[in-house]
Amino acid sequence: MHNRRAVGQEGEALAASYLKERGMRIVDRNVRCALGEIDLVGLDGDTIVFVEVRTRLSLVKGSAKESITAGKRRRLVRLAQWYLKGKRWENRSARFDVVAVTWIGEMPELDWIPNAFDAFGCR
């Protein structure tokens, strides 16, 4: 598995399964607009969860967690605002999670980081 898109899709599928096993309901995947893409949108109880999935096959460029820059966080916040407005969910609570998939060797390792960042720290 060396195609970048295929690696990303496999990482997102693993992340979605992992989150479902832990009780999250996945309500949307790969939501695209002019601002970019939201990998996964889930419901954890009444909370809308925007999930950024980062997949790495090596640590040469750093870990999957380290690859989420301040600019990426700001973009995710704008995407979430756009998504919530479109669904008329502006008044619902939301959070930003990260699932880091590190695939070195046979089995991938998943690291779920609930509340990885908030909208206020992204200005």
N, CA, C and O atoms as a printed pandas DataFrame, in Angstrom:
     atom_number atom_name residue_name chain_id  residue_number  x_coord  y_coord  z_coord
0              1         N          MET        A               1    0.856   -1.179    0.000
1              2        CA          MET        A               1    0.000    0.000    0.000
2              3         C          MET        A               1    0.896    1.236    0.000
3              4         O          MET        A               1    1.335    1.678    1.062
4              5         N          HIS        A               2    1.176    1.802   -1.185
5              6        CA          HIS        A               2    2.073    2.949   -1.253
6              7         C          HIS        A               2    1.408    4.183   -1.831
7              8         O          HIS        A               2    1.954    5.279   -1.705
8              9         N          ASN        A               3    0.261    4.048   -2.452
9             10        CA          ASN        A               3   -0.462    5.178   -2.994
10            11         C          ASN        A               3   -0.956    6.045   -1.833
11            12         O          ASN        A               3   -1.635    5.556   -0.929
12            13         N          ARG        A               4   -0.614    7.314   -1.865
13            14        CA          ARG        A               4   -0.946    8.229   -0.764
14            15         C          ARG        A               4   -2.448    8.277   -0.475
15            16         O          ARG        A               4   -2.863    8.265    0.684
16            17         N          ARG        A               5   -3.251    8.333   -1.527
17            18        CA          ARG        A               5   -4.709    8.380   -1.351
18            19         C          ARG        A               5   -5.217    7.084   -0.716
19            20         O          ARG        A               5   -6.047    7.113    0.192
20            21         N          ALA        A               6   -4.711    5.948   -1.202
21            22        CA          ALA        A               6   -5.136    4.659   -0.657
22            23         C          ALA        A               6   -4.748    4.531    0.817
23            24         O          ALA        A               6   -5.518    4.009    1.623
24            25         N          VAL        A               7   -3.570    5.003    1.159
25            26        CA          VAL        A               7   -3.113    4.971    2.551
26            27         C          VAL        A               7   -4.052    5.813    3.415
27            28         O          VAL        A               7   -4.464    5.382    4.492
28            29         N          GLY        A               8   -4.383    7.001    2.944
29            30        CA          GLY        A               8   -5.293    7.871    3.685
30            31         C          GLY        A               8   -6.674    7.264    3.849
31            32         O          GLY        A               8   -7.265    7.338    4.926
32            33         N          GLN        A               9   -7.190    6.663    2.785
33            34        CA          GLN        A               9   -8.517    6.045    2.851
34            35         C          GLN        A               9   -8.526    4.864    3.816
35            36         O          GLN        A               9   -9.476    4.685    4.579
36            37         N          GLU        A              10   -7.471    4.064    3.779
37            38        CA          GLU        A              10   -7.387    2.922    4.700
38            39         C          GLU        A              10   -7.284    3.406    6.148
39            40         O          GLU        A              10   -7.908    2.836    7.043
40            41         N          GLY        A              11   -6.500    4.449    6.370
41            42        CA          GLY        A              11   -6.401    5.020    7.712
42            43         C          GLY        A              11   -7.740    5.537    8.211
43            44         O          GLY        A              11   -8.090    5.337    9.375
44            45         N          GLU        A              12   -8.502    6.210    7.326
45            46        CA          GLU        A              12   -9.821    6.723    7.710
46            47         C          GLU        A              12  -10.789    5.581    8.018
47            48         O          GLU        A              12  -11.578    5.673    8.959
48            49         N          ALA        A              13  -10.733    4.508    7.231
49            50        CA          ALA        A              13  -11.602    3.349    7.479
50            51         C          ALA        A              13  -11.266    2.708    8.832
51            52         O          ALA        A              13  -12.165    2.354    9.595
52            53         N          LEU        A              14   -9.983    2.564    9.120
53            54        CA          LEU        A              14   -9.569    2.015   10.415
54            55         C          LEU        A              14  -10.025    2.913   11.561
55            56         O          LEU        A              14  -10.521    2.430   12.579
56            57         N          ALA        A              15   -9.853    4.225   11.388
57            58        CA          ALA        A              15  -10.258    5.177   12.423
58            59         C          ALA        A              15  -11.765    5.114   12.668
59            60         O          ALA        A              15  -12.211    5.116   13.816
60            61         N          ALA        A              16  -12.546    5.058   11.588
61            62        CA          ALA        A              16  -14.008    5.004   11.730
62            63         C          ALA        A              16  -14.413    3.733   12.492
63            64         O          ALA        A              16  -15.250    3.799   13.392
64            65         N          SER        A              17  -13.838    2.595   12.146
65            66        CA          SER        A              17  -14.153    1.342   12.839
66            67         C          SER        A              17  -13.762    1.425   14.317
67            68         O          SER        A              17  -14.513    1.003   15.197
68            69         N          TYR        A              18  -12.593    1.969   14.567
69            70        CA          TYR        A              18  -12.082    2.118   15.927
70            71         C          TYR        A              18  -13.034    2.976   16.772
71            72         O          TYR        A              18  -13.363    2.621   17.904
72            73         N          LEU        A              19  -13.471    4.110   16.205
73            74        CA          LEU        A              19  -14.368    5.003   16.939
74            75         C          LEU        A              19  -15.742    4.374   17.144
75            76         O          LEU        A              19  -16.342    4.528   18.208
76            77         N          LYS        A              20  -16.243    3.667   16.131
77            78        CA          LYS        A              20  -17.536    2.980   16.275
78            79         C          LYS        A              20  -17.488    1.945   17.393
79            80         O          LYS        A              20  -18.433    1.821   18.173
80            81         N          GLU        A              21  -16.387    1.206   17.468
81            82        CA          GLU        A              21  -16.222    0.201   18.527
82            83         C          GLU        A              21  -16.254    0.835   19.911
83            84         O          GLU        A              21  -16.566    0.169   20.897
84            85         N          ARG        A              22  -15.934    2.106   19.980
85            86        CA          ARG        A              22  -15.908    2.819   21.250
86            87         C          ARG        A              22  -17.159    3.667   21.466
87            88         O          ARG        A              22  -17.190    4.528   22.345
88            89         N          GLY        A              23  -18.190    3.417   20.659
89            90        CA          GLY        A              23  -19.493    4.029   20.890
90            91         C          GLY        A              23  -19.827    5.268   20.092
91            92         O          GLY        A              23  -20.921    5.812   20.240
92            93         N          MET        A              24  -18.925    5.729   19.252
93            94        CA          MET        A              24  -19.226    6.909   18.446
94            95         C          MET        A              24  -20.022    6.494   17.205
95            96         O          MET        A              24  -19.746    5.461   16.594
96            97         N          ARG        A              25  -20.991    7.297   16.854
97            98        CA          ARG        A              25  -21.761    7.072   15.625
98            99         C          ARG        A              25  -21.187    7.969   14.531
99           100         O          ARG        A              25  -21.174    9.191   14.680
100          101         N          ILE        A              26  -20.714    7.380   13.440
101          102        CA          ILE        A              26  -20.169    8.156   12.326
102          103         C          ILE        A              26  -21.336    8.588   11.447
103          104         O          ILE        A              26  -22.073    7.749   10.928
104          105         N          VAL        A              27  -21.505    9.905   11.280
105          106        CA          VAL        A              27  -22.638   10.423   10.515
106          107         C          VAL        A              27  -22.227   10.959    9.148
107          108         O          VAL        A              27  -23.080   11.137    8.279
108          109         N          ASP        A              28  -20.946   11.217    8.941
109          110        CA          ASP        A              28  -20.469   11.723    7.648
110          111         C          ASP        A              28  -19.000   11.369    7.472
111          112         O          ASP        A              28  -18.249   11.249    8.440
112          113         N          ARG        A              29  -18.609   11.202    6.202
113          114        CA          ARG        A              29  -17.212   10.928    5.863
114          115         C          ARG        A              29  -16.813   11.770    4.669
115          116         O          ARG        A              29  -17.614   12.006    3.764
116          117         N          ASN        A              30  -15.576   12.218    4.673
117          118        CA          ASN        A              30  -15.005   12.938    3.532
118          119         C          ASN        A              30  -15.911   14.042    3.021
119          120         O          ASN        A              30  -16.242   14.085    1.836
120          121         N          VAL        A              31  -16.309   14.931    3.914
121          122        CA          VAL        A              31  -17.166   16.061    3.560
122          123         C          VAL        A              31  -16.283   17.127    2.922
123          124         O          VAL        A              31  -15.351   17.629    3.551
124          125         N          ARG        A              32  -16.583   17.471    1.665
125          126        CA          ARG        A              32  -15.746   18.429    0.933
126          127         C          ARG        A              32  -16.516   19.697    0.607
127          128         O          ARG        A              32  -17.716   19.679    0.335
128          129         N          CYS        A              33  -15.777   20.798    0.645
129          130        CA          CYS        A              33  -16.285   22.080    0.173
130          131         C          CYS        A              33  -15.074   22.883   -0.282
131          132         O          CYS        A              33  -13.953   22.376   -0.278
132          133         N          ALA        A              34  -15.296   24.119   -0.669
133          134        CA          ALA        A              34  -14.194   24.957   -1.163
134          135         C          ALA        A              34  -13.116   25.175   -0.101
135          136         O          ALA        A              34  -11.962   25.437   -0.438
136          137         N          LEU        A              35  -13.481   25.069    1.165
137          138        CA          LEU        A              35  -12.531   25.283    2.253
138          139         C          LEU        A              35  -11.600   24.097    2.482
139          140         O          LEU        A              35  -10.517   24.251    3.047
140          141         N          GLY        A              36  -12.022   22.918    2.043
141          142        CA          GLY        A              36  -11.221   21.721    2.271
142          143         C          GLY        A              36  -12.092   20.513    2.535
143          144         O          GLY        A              36  -13.177   20.382    1.969
144          145         N          GLU        A              37  -11.614   19.628    3.398
145          146        CA          GLU        A              37  -12.315   18.368    3.656
146          147         C          GLU        A              37  -12.301   18.040    5.147
147          148         O          GLU        A              37  -11.308   18.254    5.842
148          149         N          ILE        A              38  -13.429   17.515    5.615
149          150        CA          ILE        A              38  -13.538   16.961    6.961
150          151         C          ILE        A              38  -13.484   15.451    6.796
151          152         O          ILE        A              38  -14.296   14.879    6.069
152          153         N          ASP        A              39  -12.536   14.796    7.462
153          154        CA          ASP        A              39  -12.382   13.351    7.297
154          155         C          ASP        A              39  -13.593   12.592    7.814
155          156         O          ASP        A              39  -14.219   11.836    7.071
156          157         N          LEU        A              40  -13.922   12.789    9.074
157          158        CA          LEU        A              40  -15.049   12.088    9.698
158          159         C          LEU        A              40  -15.832   13.056   10.574
159          160         O          LEU        A              40  -15.263   13.942   11.211
160          161         N          VAL        A              41  -17.142   12.868   10.594
161          162        CA          VAL        A              41  -17.996   13.598   11.527
162          163         C          VAL        A              41  -18.750   12.538   12.313
163          164         O          VAL        A              41  -19.379   11.651   11.737
164          165         N          GLY        A              42  -18.680   12.639   13.632
165          166        CA          GLY        A              42  -19.333   11.652   14.468
166          167         C          GLY        A              42  -20.220   12.291   15.506
167          168         O          GLY        A              42  -20.193   13.503   15.718
168          169         N          LEU        A              43  -21.010   11.449   16.150
169          170        CA          LEU        A              43  -21.819   11.847   17.295
170          171         C          LEU        A              43  -21.357   11.024   18.482
171          172         O          LEU        A              43  -21.357    9.794   18.436
172          173         N          ASP        A              44  -20.966   11.704   19.534
173          174        CA          ASP        A              44  -20.597   11.066   20.779
174          175         C          ASP        A              44  -21.593   11.572   21.806
175          176         O          ASP        A              44  -21.398   12.631   22.403
176          177         N          GLY        A              45  -22.649   10.822   22.006
177          178        CA          GLY        A              45  -23.778   11.321   22.792
178          179         C          GLY        A              45  -24.436   12.425   21.988
179          180         O          GLY        A              45  -24.837   12.206   20.844
180          181         N          ASP        A              46  -24.551   13.609   22.574
181          182        CA          ASP        A              46  -25.132   14.758   21.876
182          183         C          ASP        A              46  -24.076   15.668   21.256
183          184         O          ASP        A              46  -24.415   16.694   20.664
184          185         N          THR        A              47  -22.822   15.311   21.382
185          186        CA          THR        A              47  -21.726   16.158   20.906
186          187         C          THR        A              47  -21.346   15.794   19.471
187          188         O          THR        A              47  -21.131   14.626   19.147
188          189         N          ILE        A              48  -21.267   16.825   18.614
189          190        CA          ILE        A              48  -20.769   16.650   17.246
190          191         C          ILE        A              48  -19.245   16.583   17.337
191          192         O          ILE        A              48  -18.614   17.438   17.959
192          193         N          VAL        A              49  -18.663   15.567   16.714
193          194        CA          VAL        A              49  -17.215   15.384   16.777
194          195         C          VAL        A              49  -16.643   15.452   15.362
195          196         O          VAL        A              49  -17.005   14.665   14.488
196          197         N          PHE        A              50  -15.746   16.405   15.161
197          198        CA          PHE        A              50  -15.027   16.525   13.893
198          199         C          PHE        A              50  -13.691   15.820   14.077
199          200         O          PHE        A              50  -12.896   16.183   14.944
200          201         N          VAL        A              51  -13.456   14.808   13.249
201          202        CA          VAL        A              51  -12.280   13.957   13.422
202          203         C          VAL        A              51  -11.318   14.148   12.262
203          204         O          VAL        A              51  -11.676   13.962   11.099
204          205         N          GLU        A              52  -10.106   14.519   12.593
205          206        CA          GLU        A              52   -9.019   14.586   11.622
206          207         C          GLU        A              52   -8.217   13.301   11.762
207          208         O          GLU        A              52   -7.734   12.976   12.847
208          209         N          VAL        A              53   -8.078   12.572   10.660
209          210        CA          VAL        A              53   -7.321   11.322   10.654
210          211         C          VAL        A              53   -5.998   11.572    9.947
211          212         O          VAL        A              53   -5.971   12.066    8.820
212          213         N          ARG        A              54   -4.915   11.233   10.606
213          214        CA          ARG        A              54   -3.584   11.395   10.022
214          215         C          ARG        A              54   -2.918   10.026    9.994
215          216         O          ARG        A              54   -2.815    9.357   11.022
216          217         N          THR        A              55   -2.471    9.618    8.820
217          218        CA          THR        A              55   -1.869    8.301    8.658
218          219         C          THR        A              55   -0.426    8.454    8.192
219          220         O          THR        A              55   -0.127    9.235    7.289
220          221         N          ARG        A              56    0.443    7.706    8.815
221          222        CA          ARG        A              56    1.868    7.728    8.467
222          223         C          ARG        A              56    2.374    6.300    8.274
223          224         O          ARG        A              56    2.016    5.392    9.025
224          225         N          LEU        A              57    3.214    6.119    7.254
225          226        CA          LEU        A              57    3.872    4.830    7.021
226          227         C          LEU        A              57    5.297    4.824    7.561
227          228         O          LEU        A              57    5.928    3.771    7.653
228          229         N          SER        A              58    5.798    5.994    7.917
229          230        CA          SER        A              58    7.123    6.097    8.532
230          231         C          SER        A              58    7.135    7.341    9.407
231          232         O          SER        A              58    6.221    8.165    9.356
232          233         N          LEU        A              59    8.174    7.461   10.201
233          234        CA          LEU        A              59    8.294    8.624   11.086
234          235         C          LEU        A              59    9.322    9.623   10.570
235          236         O          LEU        A              59    9.725   10.531   11.296
236          237         N          VAL        A              60    9.750    9.460    9.320
237          238        CA          VAL        A              60   10.764   10.339    8.739
238          239         C          VAL        A              60   10.328   11.804    8.795
239          240         O          VAL        A              60   11.137   12.680    9.102
240          241         N          LYS        A              61    9.057   12.072    8.502
241          242        CA          LYS        A              61    8.541   13.449    8.528
242          243         C          LYS        A              61    7.833   13.766    9.842
243          244         O          LYS        A              61    7.059   14.720    9.918
244          245         N          GLY        A              62    8.094   12.975   10.869
245          246        CA          GLY        A              62    7.452   13.187   12.160
246          247         C          GLY        A              62    6.236   12.281   12.313
247          248         O          GLY        A              62    5.829   11.591   11.378
248          249         N          SER        A              63    5.677   12.301   13.498
249          250        CA          SER        A              63    4.524   11.454   13.783
250          251         C          SER        A              63    3.266   12.025   13.136
251          252         O          SER        A              63    3.232   13.181   12.714
252          253         N          ALA        A              64    2.250   11.198   13.070
253          254        CA          ALA        A              64    0.963   11.635   12.535
254          255         C          ALA        A              64    0.410   12.798   13.357
255          256         O          ALA        A              64   -0.132   13.753   12.801
256          257         N          LYS        A              65    0.546   12.715   14.673
257          258        CA          LYS        A              65    0.055   13.789   15.551
258          259         C          LYS        A              65    0.766   15.101   15.270
259          260         O          LYS        A              65    0.141   16.162   15.264
260          261         N          GLU        A              66    2.064   15.034   15.037
261          262        CA          GLU        A              66    2.857   16.242   14.811
262          263         C          GLU        A              66    2.534   16.920   13.483
263          264         O          GLU        A              66    2.898   18.077   13.273
264          265         N          SER        A              67    1.856   16.211   12.592
265          266        CA          SER        A              67    1.599   16.762   11.262
266          267         C          SER        A              67    0.414   17.735   11.224
267          268         O          SER        A              67    0.122   18.304   10.172
268          269         N          ILE        A              68   -0.260   17.928   12.342
269          270        CA          ILE        A              68   -1.410   18.833   12.373
270          271         C          ILE        A              68   -0.935   20.210   12.828
271          272         O          ILE        A              68   -0.770   20.475   14.019
272          273         N          THR        A              69   -0.725   21.066   11.852
273          274        CA          THR        A              69   -0.194   22.402   12.101
274          275         C          THR        A              69   -1.284   23.355   12.594
275          276         O          THR        A              69   -2.470   23.024   12.564
276          277         N          ALA        A              70   -0.877   24.521   13.041
277          278        CA          ALA        A              70   -1.836   25.553   13.459
278          279         C          ALA        A              70   -2.729   25.945   12.286
279          280         O          ALA        A              70   -3.926   26.167   12.466
280          281         N          GLY        A              71   -2.162   26.031   11.098
281          282        CA          GLY        A              71   -2.962   26.357    9.912
282          283         C          GLY        A              71   -4.009   25.303    9.630
283          284         O          GLY        A              71   -5.142   25.634    9.279
284          285         N          LYS        A              72   -3.650   24.035    9.779
285          286        CA          LYS        A              72   -4.598   22.940    9.578
286          287         C          LYS        A              72   -5.709   23.006   10.618
287          288         O          LYS        A              72   -6.875   22.783   10.291
288          289         N          ARG        A              73   -5.363   23.309   11.861
289          290        CA          ARG        A              73   -6.384   23.426   12.908
290          291         C          ARG        A              73   -7.353   24.562   12.593
291          292         O          ARG        A              73   -8.564   24.406   12.748
292          293         N          ARG        A              74   -6.824   25.709   12.152
293          294        CA          ARG        A              74   -7.703   26.841   11.790
294          295         C          ARG        A              74   -8.642   26.460   10.650
295          296         O          ARG        A              74   -9.826   26.797   10.679
296          297         N          ARG        A              75   -8.123   25.764    9.655
297          298        CA          ARG        A              75   -8.931   25.330    8.516
298          299         C          ARG        A              75  -10.035   24.367    8.973
299          300         O          ARG        A              75  -11.169   24.454    8.501
300          301         N          LEU        A              76   -9.706   23.458    9.884
301          302        CA          LEU        A              76  -10.709   22.523   10.406
302          303         C          LEU        A              76  -11.801   23.244   11.174
303          304         O          LEU        A              76  -12.970   22.866   11.095
304          305         N          VAL        A              77  -11.433   24.276   11.913
305          306        CA          VAL        A              77  -12.437   25.060   12.647
306          307         C          VAL        A              77  -13.375   25.741   11.657
307          308         O          VAL        A              77  -14.590   25.726   11.854
308          309         N          ARG        A              78  -12.833   26.337   10.595
309          310        CA          ARG        A              78  -13.688   26.992    9.582
310          311         C          ARG        A              78  -14.595   25.967    8.894
311          312         O          ARG        A              78  -15.769   26.243    8.646
312          313         N          LEU        A              79  -14.052   24.787    8.587
313          314        CA          LEU        A              79  -14.858   23.732    7.978
314          315         C          LEU        A              79  -15.980   23.304    8.914
315          316         O          LEU        A              79  -17.112   23.095    8.477
316          317         N          ALA        A              80  -15.672   23.173   10.186
317          318        CA          ALA        A              80  -16.691   22.779   11.165
318          319         C          ALA        A              80  -17.794   23.832   11.259
319          320         O          ALA        A              80  -18.974   23.488   11.332
320          321         N          GLN        A              81  -17.421   25.105   11.258
321          322        CA          GLN        A              81  -18.425   26.179   11.305
322          323         C          GLN        A              81  -19.327   26.098   10.074
323          324         O          GLN        A              81  -20.546   26.227   10.185
324          325         N          TRP        A              82  -18.725   25.886    8.904
325          326        CA          TRP        A              82  -19.496   25.743    7.668
326          327         C          TRP        A              82  -20.449   24.546    7.762
327          328         O          TRP        A              82  -21.618   24.652    7.391
328          329         N          TYR        A              83  -19.956   23.430    8.248
329          330        CA          TYR        A              83  -20.750   22.204    8.361
330          331         C          TYR        A              83  -21.920   22.403    9.332
331          332         O          TYR        A              83  -23.059   22.062    9.017
332          333         N          LEU        A              84  -21.632   22.953   10.504
333          334        CA          LEU        A              84  -22.677   23.153   11.506
334          335         C          LEU        A              84  -23.759   24.100   10.995
335          336         O          LEU        A              84  -24.947   23.879   11.229
336          337         N          LYS        A              85  -23.346   25.142   10.305
337          338        CA          LYS        A              85  -24.322   26.090    9.755
338          339         C          LYS        A              85  -25.206   25.402    8.717
339          340         O          LYS        A              85  -26.420   25.601    8.706
340          341         N          GLY        A              86  -24.605   24.598    7.851
341          342        CA          GLY        A              86  -25.369   23.896    6.819
342          343         C          GLY        A              86  -26.375   22.913    7.388
343          344         O          GLY        A              86  -27.436   22.701    6.803
344          345         N          LYS        A              87  -26.052   22.314    8.519
345          346        CA          LYS        A              87  -26.951   21.351    9.174
346          347         C          LYS        A              87  -27.887   22.029   10.169
347          348         O          LYS        A              87  -28.750   21.383   10.764
348          349         N          ARG        A              88  -27.706   23.345   10.343
349          350        CA          ARG        A              88  -28.461   24.112   11.337
350          351         C          ARG        A              88  -28.230   23.569   12.744
351          352         O          ARG        A              88  -29.146   23.476   13.561
352          353         N          TRP        A              89  -26.974   23.216   12.993
353          354        CA          TRP        A              89  -26.554   22.679   14.288
354          355         C          TRP        A              89  -25.651   23.654   15.023
355          356         O          TRP        A              89  -24.864   23.232   15.870
356          357         N          GLU        A              90  -25.739   24.940   14.729
357          358        CA          GLU        A              90  -24.829   25.922   15.337
358          359         C          GLU        A              90  -24.881   25.914   16.860
359          360         O          GLU        A              90  -23.888   26.244   17.507
360          361         N          ASN        A              91  -26.009   25.547   17.440
361          362        CA          ASN        A              91  -26.155   25.598   18.891
362          363         C          ASN        A              91  -25.792   24.289   19.586
363          364         O          ASN        A              91  -25.925   24.180   20.805
364          365         N          ARG        A              92  -25.339   23.301   18.830
365          366        CA          ARG        A              92  -24.946   22.029   19.443
366          367         C          ARG        A              92  -23.482   22.092   19.852
367          368         O          ARG        A              92  -22.682   22.802   19.243
368          369         N          SER        A              93  -23.150   21.349   20.879
369          370        CA          SER        A              93  -21.748   21.329   21.296
370          371         C          SER        A              93  -20.940   20.491   20.306
371          372         O          SER        A              93  -21.427   19.510   19.744
372          373         N          ALA        A              94  -19.716   20.905   20.116
373          374        CA          ALA        A              94  -18.839   20.224   19.167
374          375         C          ALA        A              94  -17.439   20.154   19.745
375          376         O          ALA        A              94  -17.066   20.934   20.621
376          377         N          ARG        A              95  -16.675   19.201   19.233
377          378        CA          ARG        A              95  -15.276   19.100   19.625
378          379         C          ARG        A              95  -14.461   18.592   18.439
379          380         O          ARG        A              95  -15.002   18.115   17.441
380          381         N          PHE        A              96  -13.148   18.710   18.582
381          382        CA          PHE        A              96  -12.211   18.297   17.540
382          383         C          PHE        A              96  -11.326   17.185   18.084
383          384         O          PHE        A              96  -10.576   17.382   19.041
384          385         N          ASP        A              97  -11.421   16.022   17.466
385          386        CA          ASP        A              97  -10.594   14.884   17.840
386          387         C          ASP        A              97   -9.598   14.598   16.729
387          388         O          ASP        A              97   -9.794   15.001   15.583
388          389         N          VAL        A              98   -8.547   13.912   17.076
389          390        CA          VAL        A              98   -7.565   13.449   16.105
390          391         C          VAL        A              98   -7.392   11.947   16.306
391          392         O          VAL        A              98   -7.315   11.467   17.437
392          393         N          VAL        A              99   -7.331   11.217   15.202
393          394        CA          VAL        A              99   -6.913    9.820   15.261
394          395         C          VAL        A              99   -5.643    9.719   14.431
395          396         O          VAL        A              99   -5.643    9.940   13.220
396          397         N          ALA        A             100   -4.557    9.376   15.125
397          398        CA          ALA        A             100   -3.262    9.212   14.464
398          399         C          ALA        A             100   -3.067    7.727   14.184
399          400         O          ALA        A             100   -3.090    6.900   15.095
400          401         N          VAL        A             101   -2.877    7.408   12.919
401          402        CA          VAL        A             101   -2.652    6.024   12.505
402          403         C          VAL        A             101   -1.194    5.927   12.058
403          404         O          VAL        A             101   -0.785    6.562   11.086
404          405         N          THR        A             102   -0.425    5.127   12.779
405          406        CA          THR        A             102    0.974    4.922   12.424
406          407         C          THR        A             102    1.109    3.477   11.976
407          408         O          THR        A             102    0.870    2.544   12.742
408          409         N          TRP        A             103    1.501    3.313   10.704
409          410        CA          TRP        A             103    1.508    1.994   10.095
410          411         C          TRP        A             103    2.929    1.628    9.712
411          412         O          TRP        A             103    3.336    1.748    8.556
412          413         N          ILE        A             104    3.668    1.180   10.709
413          414        CA          ILE        A             104    5.040    0.737   10.484
414          415         C          ILE        A             104    5.059   -0.753   10.811
415          416         O          ILE        A             104    4.842   -1.142   11.958
416          417         N          GLY        A             105    5.312   -1.570    9.824
417          418        CA          GLY        A             105    5.262   -3.009   10.039
418          419         C          GLY        A             105    3.903   -3.565    9.655
419          420         O          GLY        A             105    3.184   -2.981    8.845
420          421         N          GLU        A             106    3.563   -4.694   10.242
421          422        CA          GLU        A             106    2.355   -5.430    9.867
422          423         C          GLU        A             106    1.057   -4.780   10.356
423          424         O          GLU        A             106    0.086   -4.682    9.605
424          425         N          MET        A             107    1.046   -4.343   11.605
425          426        CA          MET        A             107   -0.190   -3.863   12.214
426          427         C          MET        A             107   -0.131   -2.355   12.494
427          428         O          MET        A             107    0.861   -1.859   13.028
428          429         N          PRO        A             108   -1.186   -1.638   12.136
429          430        CA          PRO        A             108   -1.211   -0.202   12.429
430          431         C          PRO        A             108   -1.466    0.041   13.916
431          432         O          PRO        A             108   -2.117   -0.754   14.593
432          433         N          GLU        A             109   -0.936    1.162   14.400
433          434        CA          GLU        A             109   -1.223    1.611   15.756
434          435         C          GLU        A             109   -2.115    2.835   15.652
435          436         O          GLU        A             109   -1.833    3.750   14.878
436          437         N          LEU        A             110   -3.196    2.856   16.434
437          438        CA          LEU        A             110   -4.108    3.993   16.435
438          439         C          LEU        A             110   -4.035    4.700   17.770
439          440         O          LEU        A             110   -4.035    4.071   18.828
440          441         N          ASP        A             111   -3.972    6.003   17.703
441          442        CA          ASP        A             111   -3.942    6.838   18.901
442          443         C          ASP        A             111   -5.069    7.864   18.761
443          444         O          ASP        A             111   -4.991    8.777   17.939
444          445         N          TRP        A             112   -6.108    7.704   19.569
445          446        CA          TRP        A             112   -7.266    8.607   19.534
446          447         C          TRP        A             112   -7.048    9.699   20.571
447          448         O          TRP        A             112   -6.801    9.423   21.745
448          449         N          ILE        A             113   -7.143   10.931   20.118
449          450        CA          ILE        A             113   -6.949   12.082   20.996
450          451         C          ILE        A             113   -8.244   12.896   21.018
451          452         O          ILE        A             113   -8.432   13.780   20.181
452          453         N          PRO        A             114   -9.146   12.603   21.977
453          454        CA          PRO        A             114  -10.370   13.399   22.092
454          455         C          PRO        A             114  -10.010   14.830   22.510
455          456         O          PRO        A             114   -9.049   15.044   23.248
456          457         N          ASN        A             115  -10.782   15.794   22.036
457          458        CA          ASN        A             115  -10.536   17.206   22.367
458          459         C          ASN        A             115   -9.090   17.599   22.090
459          460         O          ASN        A             115   -8.443   18.237   22.920
460          461         N          ALA        A             116   -8.594   17.218   20.934
461          462        CA          ALA        A             116   -7.192   17.469   20.577
462          463         C          ALA        A             116   -6.878   18.963   20.539
463          464         O          ALA        A             116   -5.760   19.376   20.847
464          465         N          PHE        A             117   -7.855   19.755   20.165
465          466        CA          PHE        A             117   -7.710   21.212   20.171
466          467         C          PHE        A             117   -9.094   21.816   20.195
467          468         O          PHE        A             117  -10.084   21.123   19.963
468          469         N          ASP        A             118   -9.169   23.113   20.475
469          470        CA          ASP        A             118  -10.476   23.772   20.471
470          471         C          ASP        A             118  -10.458   24.962   19.511
471          472         O          ASP        A             118   -9.402   25.410   19.063
472          473         N          ALA        A             119  -11.633   25.447   19.218
473          474        CA          ALA        A             119  -11.774   26.536   18.250
474          475         C          ALA        A             119  -11.126   27.821   18.743
475          476         O          ALA        A             119  -10.686   28.638   17.934
476          477         N          PHE        A             120  -11.060   28.013   20.043
477          478        CA          PHE        A             120  -10.541   29.271   20.584
478          479         C          PHE        A             120   -9.031   29.371   20.462
479          480         O          PHE        A             120   -8.487   30.474   20.407
480          481         N          GLY        A             121   -8.350   28.242   20.420
481          482        CA          GLY        A             121   -6.902   28.263   20.303
482          483         C          GLY        A             121   -6.419   28.337   18.877
483          484         O          GLY        A             121   -5.225   28.179   18.623
484          485         N          CYS        A             122   -7.315   28.573   17.940
485          486        CA          CYS        A             122   -6.965   28.530   16.513
486          487         C          CYS        A             122   -7.067   29.874   15.829
487          488         O          CYS        A             122   -7.136   29.917   14.601
488          489         N          ARG        A             123   -7.080   30.943   16.542
489          490        CA          ARG        A             123   -7.213   32.256   15.913
490          491         C          ARG        A             123   -5.904   32.797   15.463
491          492         O          ARG        A             123   -5.847   33.896   14.912
